[in-house]
Amino acid sequence: PKDILSIGKADIFFINGLGMETFLDKLISSAANTSLSVVDTSVGIKTISTDMSNVDSDPNPHIWLDPIRAISQVETIRDALVDLDPACSEVYTSNASAYVDNLLGLHAEIRSKLEPYEGKSFVAYHDFAPYFADRYQLKAEYLVDLPDINPSPADLLRVSNLVRDSDLKALLTEPQDGSNSFNSLARDLNINIAVFNPIETISRDFVYDETLYFDLMRDNLSNLLL
């Protein structure tokens, strides 16, 4: 109810898009705010299919894990705020410019540290990393398509074969992952487990400020390099 009231009073609502927030449709409808502008920050961004063998499959929504694509999202947010509130356009433009500079710095840092690993594979629990992998010329594999799917024996065999045929040192689990299959697989293969936070669900323990994304992405980089 509190969220419905907030949306009812809002002028603008930013979403990631690409099917990430279909659960919001009913919430927004319930708010009955006819003047609300919903801005899809994925518009104009080059996407990657969830199924590379099927050109008609839905695009993967995890665009924010590529800092360069995240820049496009920031610019979309900036432009929407300027259109909504032209009197503060200089503030929005200045803040966006500073944030973009930080994203460019993060990108340069990740690219520099991952450059020696170009062409290498890593395995994540679910399919959240194609944009990250594409940006830094890595190969992203995964155990399951979606985090709430239980892996099949075929999934486990596929990842086991990949690990045995390569020089993988770790499997990437997620903070919110509730499955034991990934942990058991890592033990069976005698390799480590590292955490990569796809920043889909964030604990209330985190401080929500302008550094959160950068802190989590740098943590992800460190864990990936273990």
Coordinates of C-alpha atoms in Angstrom, one line a residue:
P1 CA 0.0 0.0 0.0
K2 CA 2.8 2.4 0.8
D3 CA 4.4 1.8 -2.6
I4 CA 1.0 2.4 -4.4
L5 CA 0.7 5.7 -2.6
S6 CA 4.2 6.7 -3.6
I7 CA 3.6 5.9 -7.2
G8 CA 0.3 7.8 -7.1
K9 CA 2.1 10.9 -6.1
A10 CA 5.1 10.5 -8.5
D11 CA 5.7 12.4 -11.8
I12 CA 8.1 9.9 -13.3
F13 CA 9.0 6.2 -12.8
F14 CA 12.2 4.7 -14.2
I15 CA 12.5 1.1 -15.1
N16 CA 15.2 -1.1 -16.5
G17 CA 12.9 -2.5 -19.1
L18 CA 13.5 -5.7 -21.3
G19 CA 10.8 -7.5 -19.2
M20 CA 12.6 -7.1 -15.9
E21 CA 9.7 -5.4 -14.2
T22 CA 6.5 -7.0 -15.5
F23 CA 5.6 -7.5 -11.8
L24 CA 5.1 -3.7 -11.6
D25 CA 2.3 -3.5 -14.2
K26 CA -0.4 -4.3 -11.6
L27 CA 1.2 -2.0 -9.0
I28 CA 1.3 1.0 -11.4
S29 CA -2.2 0.3 -12.6
S30 CA -3.4 0.2 -9.0
A31 CA -1.9 3.6 -8.3
A32 CA -4.2 5.1 -10.9
N33 CA -1.8 8.0 -11.6
T34 CA -2.8 9.1 -15.1
S35 CA 0.0 11.7 -15.2
L36 CA 2.7 9.3 -14.4
S37 CA 5.5 9.0 -17.0
V38 CA 7.1 5.5 -17.1
V39 CA 10.6 5.7 -18.6
D40 CA 12.2 2.6 -20.0
T41 CA 16.0 3.1 -19.6
S42 CA 16.8 0.2 -22.0
V43 CA 15.5 2.0 -25.1
G44 CA 18.1 2.4 -27.7
I45 CA 20.6 0.0 -26.1
K46 CA 22.0 -2.9 -28.2
T47 CA 20.8 -6.1 -26.6
I48 CA 21.9 -9.7 -26.5
S49 CA 19.5 -12.6 -26.9
T50 CA 18.8 -14.9 -24.0
D51 CA 19.2 -17.8 -26.5
M52 CA 22.0 -17.2 -28.9
S53 CA 20.7 -20.0 -31.2
N54 CA 17.3 -18.4 -31.5
V55 CA 17.2 -14.9 -33.0
D56 CA 13.5 -14.5 -31.9
S57 CA 14.2 -15.2 -28.2
D58 CA 13.8 -12.4 -25.7
P59 CA 16.7 -10.1 -24.9
N60 CA 18.7 -10.6 -21.8
P61 CA 17.7 -7.8 -19.4
H62 CA 21.0 -7.4 -17.4
I63 CA 22.3 -4.4 -19.3
W64 CA 23.4 -2.6 -16.1
L65 CA 26.3 -5.0 -15.6
D66 CA 28.1 -3.4 -18.6
P67 CA 29.2 0.1 -17.4
I68 CA 29.1 1.4 -21.0
R69 CA 25.5 0.4 -21.5
A70 CA 24.8 1.8 -18.0
I71 CA 26.0 5.1 -19.4
S72 CA 23.2 5.0 -21.9
Q73 CA 20.7 4.4 -19.1
V74 CA 22.1 7.4 -17.1
E75 CA 21.7 9.6 -20.2
T76 CA 18.1 8.4 -20.7
I77 CA 17.4 9.3 -17.0
R78 CA 19.0 12.7 -17.4
D79 CA 17.0 13.5 -20.5
A80 CA 13.7 12.5 -19.0
L81 CA 14.4 14.6 -15.9
V82 CA 15.4 17.6 -18.0
D83 CA 12.1 17.3 -20.0
L84 CA 10.1 17.0 -16.8
D85 CA 11.9 19.8 -14.9
P86 CA 13.7 22.2 -17.3
A87 CA 14.4 24.7 -14.6
C88 CA 16.9 22.3 -13.0
S89 CA 18.4 21.1 -16.3
E90 CA 21.9 22.3 -15.3
V91 CA 21.9 20.2 -12.1
Y92 CA 20.7 17.1 -13.9
T93 CA 23.2 17.5 -16.6
S94 CA 26.1 18.1 -14.2
N95 CA 25.2 15.2 -12.0
A96 CA 24.8 12.9 -15.0
S97 CA 28.2 14.0 -16.4
A98 CA 29.9 13.3 -13.1
Y99 CA 28.3 9.8 -12.9
V100 CA 29.3 9.0 -16.4
D101 CA 32.9 9.9 -15.7
N102 CA 32.8 7.5 -12.8
L103 CA 31.3 4.8 -15.0
L104 CA 34.1 5.4 -17.6
G105 CA 36.7 5.1 -14.8
L106 CA 35.1 1.8 -13.6
H107 CA 35.1 0.5 -17.2
A108 CA 38.8 1.3 -17.7
E109 CA 39.7 -0.4 -14.4
I110 CA 37.7 -3.5 -15.2
R111 CA 39.1 -3.7 -18.8
S112 CA 42.7 -3.3 -17.6
K113 CA 42.4 -6.0 -15.0
L114 CA 40.5 -8.5 -17.2
E115 CA 42.6 -7.9 -20.3
P116 CA 45.0 -10.9 -19.6
Y117 CA 41.9 -13.2 -19.5
E118 CA 40.4 -12.3 -22.9
G119 CA 38.7 -15.3 -24.4
K120 CA 38.5 -17.2 -21.0
S121 CA 35.3 -18.7 -19.7
F122 CA 33.6 -18.2 -16.4
V123 CA 30.5 -20.0 -15.0
A124 CA 27.7 -18.2 -13.1
Y125 CA 24.7 -19.7 -11.4
H126 CA 22.2 -18.1 -13.7
D127 CA 22.3 -16.3 -17.0
F128 CA 23.0 -12.7 -15.9
A129 CA 26.5 -12.0 -17.3
P130 CA 26.3 -11.9 -21.2
Y131 CA 26.7 -8.1 -21.3
F132 CA 29.6 -8.1 -18.9
A133 CA 31.3 -10.9 -20.8
D134 CA 30.7 -9.2 -24.1
R135 CA 32.2 -6.0 -23.0
Y136 CA 35.4 -7.5 -21.7
Q137 CA 35.8 -10.3 -24.3
L138 CA 35.1 -13.2 -21.9
K139 CA 32.8 -16.2 -22.4
A140 CA 29.9 -16.5 -19.9
E141 CA 28.5 -19.8 -19.2
Y142 CA 25.7 -20.6 -16.7
L143 CA 24.0 -23.4 -14.8
V144 CA 20.4 -22.3 -15.2
D145 CA 18.6 -19.7 -17.3
L146 CA 16.7 -18.1 -14.3
P147 CA 17.7 -18.0 -10.6
D148 CA 14.5 -19.7 -9.5
I149 CA 15.0 -22.7 -11.8
N150 CA 16.4 -25.9 -10.3
P151 CA 19.3 -27.3 -12.4
S152 CA 18.7 -30.5 -14.3
P153 CA 21.2 -33.4 -14.4
A154 CA 22.0 -32.3 -18.0
D155 CA 22.8 -28.8 -16.7
L156 CA 25.1 -30.2 -14.0
L157 CA 26.8 -32.5 -16.6
R158 CA 27.3 -29.6 -19.0
V159 CA 29.0 -27.4 -16.4
S160 CA 31.1 -30.4 -15.1
N161 CA 32.4 -31.0 -18.6
L162 CA 33.2 -27.4 -19.2
V163 CA 35.2 -27.2 -15.9
R164 CA 37.1 -30.4 -16.7
D165 CA 37.9 -29.2 -20.3
S166 CA 39.1 -25.8 -19.2
D167 CA 41.3 -24.1 -16.6
L168 CA 38.4 -22.8 -14.4
K169 CA 39.3 -22.0 -10.8
A170 CA 35.9 -21.0 -9.5
L171 CA 32.2 -21.0 -10.0
L172 CA 30.3 -17.8 -9.4
T173 CA 27.4 -18.0 -7.1
E174 CA 25.1 -15.1 -6.1
P175 CA 24.3 -13.6 -2.7
Q176 CA 20.6 -14.4 -3.1
D177 CA 21.1 -17.9 -4.5
G178 CA 19.2 -20.4 -2.4
S179 CA 20.2 -23.5 -4.3
N180 CA 22.7 -26.0 -2.9
S181 CA 23.3 -27.6 -6.3
F182 CA 25.9 -25.1 -7.3
N183 CA 27.8 -25.5 -4.0
S184 CA 27.7 -29.3 -4.3
L185 CA 28.9 -29.1 -7.8
A186 CA 31.9 -27.0 -6.9
R187 CA 32.8 -29.4 -4.1
D188 CA 32.5 -32.4 -6.5
L189 CA 34.8 -30.6 -9.0
N190 CA 37.2 -29.5 -6.2
I191 CA 37.1 -25.9 -7.3
N192 CA 36.3 -22.7 -5.4
I193 CA 33.1 -20.7 -5.2
A194 CA 33.3 -16.9 -5.6
V195 CA 30.4 -14.4 -5.3
F196 CA 29.3 -12.3 -8.2
N197 CA 26.4 -9.9 -7.3
P198 CA 24.2 -9.3 -10.3
I199 CA 22.6 -6.4 -8.3
E200 CA 19.1 -7.6 -9.0
T201 CA 18.1 -7.9 -5.3
I202 CA 19.9 -5.8 -2.7
S203 CA 19.8 -6.3 1.0
R204 CA 18.3 -3.5 3.1
D205 CA 21.7 -3.6 5.0
F206 CA 23.3 -1.8 2.1
V207 CA 23.6 2.0 2.1
Y208 CA 21.8 3.3 -0.9
D209 CA 24.0 6.1 -2.2
E210 CA 25.9 7.0 -5.4
T211 CA 28.8 4.6 -4.5
L212 CA 26.8 1.4 -4.1
Y213 CA 26.9 0.3 -7.8
F214 CA 30.6 1.0 -8.0
D215 CA 31.4 -0.8 -4.7
L216 CA 29.5 -3.9 -5.8
M217 CA 31.0 -4.0 -9.3
R218 CA 34.5 -3.7 -7.9
D219 CA 33.7 -6.5 -5.4
N220 CA 32.6 -8.6 -8.4
L221 CA 35.8 -7.9 -10.2
S222 CA 37.9 -8.8 -7.2
N223 CA 36.0 -12.1 -6.7
L224 CA 36.2 -12.9 -10.4
L225 CA 40.0 -12.5 -10.3
L226 CA 40.3 -14.9 -7.3

